[in-house]
Short mmCIF file of C-alpha atoms in Angstrom, two decimals:
data_model
loop_
_atom_site.label_atom_id
_atom_site.label_comp_id
_atom_site.label_asym_id
_atom_site.label_seq_id
_atom_site.Cartn_x
_atom_site.Cartn_y
_atom_site.Cartn_z
CA ASP Q 136 12.13 -17.73 -16.13
CA MET Q 137 13.28 -18.82 -19.62
CA LEU Q 138 16.42 -20.56 -18.15
CA LYS Q 139 14.37 -22.33 -15.57
CA ASN Q 140 11.86 -23.60 -18.19
CA GLU Q 141 13.96 -24.43 -21.15
CA PHE Q 142 17.11 -26.11 -19.48
CA THR Q 143 17.82 -29.02 -17.13
CA HIS Q 144 18.53 -27.92 -13.40
CA TYR Q 145 21.49 -29.09 -11.54
CA THR Q 146 22.04 -28.77 -7.84
CA ARG Q 147 25.61 -28.98 -6.60
CA THR Q 148 27.60 -27.88 -3.47
CA HIS Q 149 30.66 -25.62 -4.03
CA TRP Q 150 33.12 -24.00 -1.69
CA MET Q 151 33.70 -20.24 -2.66
CA ALA Q 152 36.11 -17.70 -1.36
CA CYS Q 153 36.65 -14.09 -1.85
CA ALA Q 154 40.17 -13.26 -3.05
CA GLY Q 155 40.46 -10.65 -0.23
CA GLN Q 156 39.83 -13.24 2.53
CA GLY Q 157 42.05 -12.07 5.38
CA ARG Q 158 43.46 -9.08 3.50
CA ALA Q 159 43.02 -6.75 6.51
CA GLY Q 160 45.92 -8.67 8.11
CA PHE Q 161 48.26 -8.66 5.02
CA ARG Q 162 51.22 -6.49 5.46
CA PRO Q 163 53.64 -6.42 2.39
CA LYS Q 164 57.24 -6.51 3.62
CA LEU Q 165 59.19 -5.97 0.36
CA GLY Q 166 60.27 -2.51 -0.47
CA GLY Q 167 59.41 -1.22 3.12
CA LEU Q 168 55.65 -1.27 2.56
CA GLY Q 169 53.82 -1.75 5.79
CA GLY Q 170 50.36 -2.54 4.32
CA PRO Q 171 47.57 -2.69 4.48
CA GLY Q 172 47.28 -4.50 1.13
CA ASP Q 173 45.19 -2.82 -1.67
CA GLY Q 174 41.51 -3.49 -1.83
CA ASN Q 175 38.68 -4.05 0.61
CA GLN Q 176 39.77 -4.84 4.08
CA TRP Q 177 38.27 -8.27 4.66
CA THR Q 178 38.97 -9.78 8.00
CA ASN Q 179 37.49 -13.43 8.21
CA GLY Q 180 34.16 -14.96 6.96
CA ALA Q 181 34.61 -14.33 3.21
CA VAL Q 182 34.32 -18.15 2.40
CA GLY Q 183 31.65 -20.75 2.49
CA ASN Q 184 30.15 -24.02 1.25
CA ILE Q 185 27.07 -23.39 -0.81
CA VAL Q 186 24.43 -25.51 -2.39
CA TRP Q 187 23.73 -23.95 -5.84
CA THR Q 188 20.86 -24.83 -8.11
CA GLY Q 189 20.82 -23.64 -11.70
CA VAL Q 190 21.44 -24.45 -15.32
CA LEU Q 191 24.80 -25.40 -17.03
CA LEU Q 192 26.44 -22.31 -18.74
CA ARG Q 193 27.65 -24.83 -21.50
CA ASP Q 194 23.96 -25.77 -22.25
CA VAL Q 195 23.03 -22.13 -22.63
CA LEU Q 196 26.04 -21.50 -24.91
CA GLU Q 197 25.36 -24.50 -27.05
CA LYS Q 198 21.66 -23.55 -27.52
CA VAL Q 199 22.67 -19.94 -28.75
CA GLY Q 200 25.49 -21.30 -30.75
CA LEU Q 201 29.11 -20.91 -29.74
CA LYS Q 202 31.60 -20.04 -32.71
CA ALA Q 203 34.86 -21.60 -33.10
CA GLU Q 204 36.69 -18.20 -32.65
CA ALA Q 205 35.12 -17.76 -29.07
CA GLU Q 206 37.86 -17.45 -26.50
CA PHE Q 207 36.16 -15.83 -23.43
CA VAL Q 208 32.71 -15.46 -21.91
CA ALA Q 209 32.33 -11.93 -20.27
CA TRP Q 210 29.60 -11.06 -17.86
CA TYR Q 211 28.05 -7.86 -16.88
CA GLY Q 212 25.84 -7.49 -13.62
CA GLU Q 213 25.11 -5.01 -11.08
CA ASP Q 214 28.20 -5.70 -8.75
CA LYS Q 215 30.18 -2.68 -8.20
CA SER Q 216 33.57 -1.85 -6.70
CA CYS Q 217 33.73 -0.89 -3.15
CA SER Q 218 37.35 0.36 -3.19
CA ASP Q 219 38.16 3.90 -2.62
CA GLU Q 220 40.09 4.31 -5.72
CA PRO Q 221 39.11 7.22 -7.99
CA GLY Q 222 36.17 6.19 -10.19
CA ASN Q 223 35.20 3.22 -8.03
CA ALA Q 224 32.62 4.83 -5.79
CA ILE Q 225 29.49 2.74 -5.51
CA LYS Q 226 27.40 5.53 -7.11
CA ASP Q 227 29.48 5.60 -10.20
CA GLU Q 228 27.97 3.69 -13.27
CA ASP Q 229 31.63 3.11 -14.30
CA SER Q 230 32.31 1.25 -11.04
CA VAL Q 231 30.25 -1.69 -12.34
CA ILE Q 232 32.65 -4.74 -12.31
CA SER Q 233 32.83 -6.81 -15.54
CA ARG Q 234 34.78 -9.84 -15.62
CA GLY Q 235 34.95 -12.96 -17.56
CA ILE Q 236 36.04 -16.81 -17.81
CA ASP Q 237 37.75 -18.53 -20.68
CA VAL Q 238 35.66 -20.75 -23.00
CA PRO Q 239 36.98 -24.01 -21.66
CA LYS Q 240 36.00 -23.00 -18.09
CA ALA Q 241 32.51 -21.89 -19.49
CA LEU Q 242 31.95 -25.20 -20.93
CA ASP Q 243 32.96 -27.18 -17.84
CA GLU Q 244 30.39 -29.53 -16.50
CA PHE Q 245 30.29 -27.56 -13.23
CA THR Q 246 30.14 -23.95 -14.45
CA MET Q 247 26.50 -22.74 -14.02
CA LEU Q 248 24.05 -19.90 -13.92
CA ALA Q 249 22.45 -20.31 -10.52
CA PHE Q 250 19.09 -19.06 -9.42
CA ALA Q 251 18.99 -20.70 -6.23
CA MET Q 252 21.19 -21.00 -2.95
CA ASN Q 253 20.73 -23.56 -0.34
CA GLY Q 254 17.26 -24.47 -1.77
CA GLU Q 255 15.76 -21.05 -1.87
CA ASP Q 256 15.97 -18.04 -4.37
CA ILE Q 257 19.39 -16.60 -4.21
CA PRO Q 258 19.26 -13.69 -1.58
CA ALA Q 259 19.79 -10.31 -2.86
CA THR Q 260 23.28 -9.98 -1.17
CA HIS Q 261 24.49 -12.97 -3.04
CA GLY Q 262 23.24 -11.86 -6.58
CA TYR Q 263 19.58 -12.41 -6.99
CA PRO Q 264 18.13 -13.28 -9.44
CA LEU Q 265 21.02 -14.80 -11.30
CA ARG Q 266 24.72 -15.58 -10.53
CA LEU Q 267 27.64 -17.14 -12.40
CA ILE Q 268 29.22 -20.04 -10.48
CA ALA Q 269 32.68 -21.05 -11.65
CA PRO Q 270 34.02 -23.66 -9.22
CA GLY Q 271 37.85 -23.24 -8.57
CA TYR Q 272 37.61 -19.58 -9.40
CA LEU Q 273 37.75 -16.69 -6.91
CA GLY Q 274 34.52 -15.37 -5.72
CA ALA Q 275 35.19 -12.19 -7.67
CA ALA Q 276 34.99 -14.06 -10.96
CA GLN Q 277 31.60 -15.47 -10.13
CA GLY Q 278 29.35 -12.58 -11.07
CA LYS Q 279 26.39 -11.41 -9.17
CA TRP Q 280 23.07 -9.93 -10.36
CA LEU Q 281 23.81 -11.03 -13.98
CA ARG Q 282 22.27 -8.98 -16.77
CA ARG Q 283 24.28 -9.82 -19.84
CA LEU Q 284 26.76 -12.41 -21.11
CA TRP Q 285 29.05 -11.60 -23.91
CA VAL Q 286 30.96 -14.18 -25.85
CA ARG Q 287 34.26 -12.68 -27.10
CA ASP Q 288 37.08 -13.68 -29.57
CA GLN Q 289 39.67 -12.25 -27.00
CA GLU Q 290 40.52 -11.96 -23.45
CA HIS Q 291 37.78 -9.83 -21.79
CA ASP Q 292 39.05 -6.32 -20.83
CA GLY Q 293 36.14 -5.23 -18.51
CA LYS Q 294 36.48 -3.62 -15.13
CA LYS Q 295 38.63 -5.72 -12.83
CA MET Q 296 40.14 -7.67 -15.76
CA THR Q 297 42.97 -5.45 -16.66
CA GLY Q 298 46.37 -4.13 -15.16
CA TRP Q 299 47.24 -5.30 -11.63
CA THR Q 300 43.69 -5.94 -10.51
CA TYR Q 301 43.05 -9.61 -9.72
CA ARG Q 302 45.88 -10.92 -11.90
CA MET Q 303 47.70 -14.14 -11.30
CA ALA Q 304 51.31 -13.94 -10.88
CA ASN Q 305 53.33 -15.67 -13.67
CA GLN Q 306 55.68 -17.20 -11.10
CA ARG Q 307 55.51 -18.52 -7.64
CA PHE Q 308 55.98 -16.24 -4.67
CA PHE Q 309 55.78 -16.07 -0.94
CA PRO Q 310 52.89 -14.27 0.78
CA GLY Q 311 54.03 -10.61 1.68
CA ASN Q 312 56.83 -10.21 -0.79
CA VAL Q 313 55.11 -9.09 -3.94
CA THR Q 314 54.10 -5.44 -5.03
CA SER Q 315 53.04 -3.96 -8.31
CA LYS Q 316 56.58 -2.94 -8.71
CA THR Q 317 57.92 -6.69 -8.50
CA HIS Q 318 55.16 -8.11 -10.42
CA PRO Q 319 53.52 -5.54 -12.70
#
């Protein structure tokens, strides 16, 4: 309620997509790997246009005082990994996903803490009561069920931010020819 009462509300339409959209049909070819790709086996439907209402993350960070050495804004919520990798079972507390965004994106005029979706409270399946909205970033970087933000002086190293998980390649590649061996 504090966010709703103390900050200006903004309503904006943003397109959002899961990084795994269509993953069930992905079959890596390089190295004789026949797929499927790692992660949840989404088929279709993990994209949408949504009208979000909330407050700008920038306004919140300015109110609490952002220090010059701040580099990353990490978030913690109740979103848990659904993959079948060891330690990622939904029942494990350690499976809580913690990601983050760099400070320039956090201060962007479109990055918000949303409390409404399409004119109503955000449904539980989409992150009620509060969700981070970072347009242009994958859905996985837009935390659901937020419970904590942490301003850090380094890149965040939370769950789903390290190693091969959800990393961007440092060079261009064609779909189907990248593995953890070719792009560690």
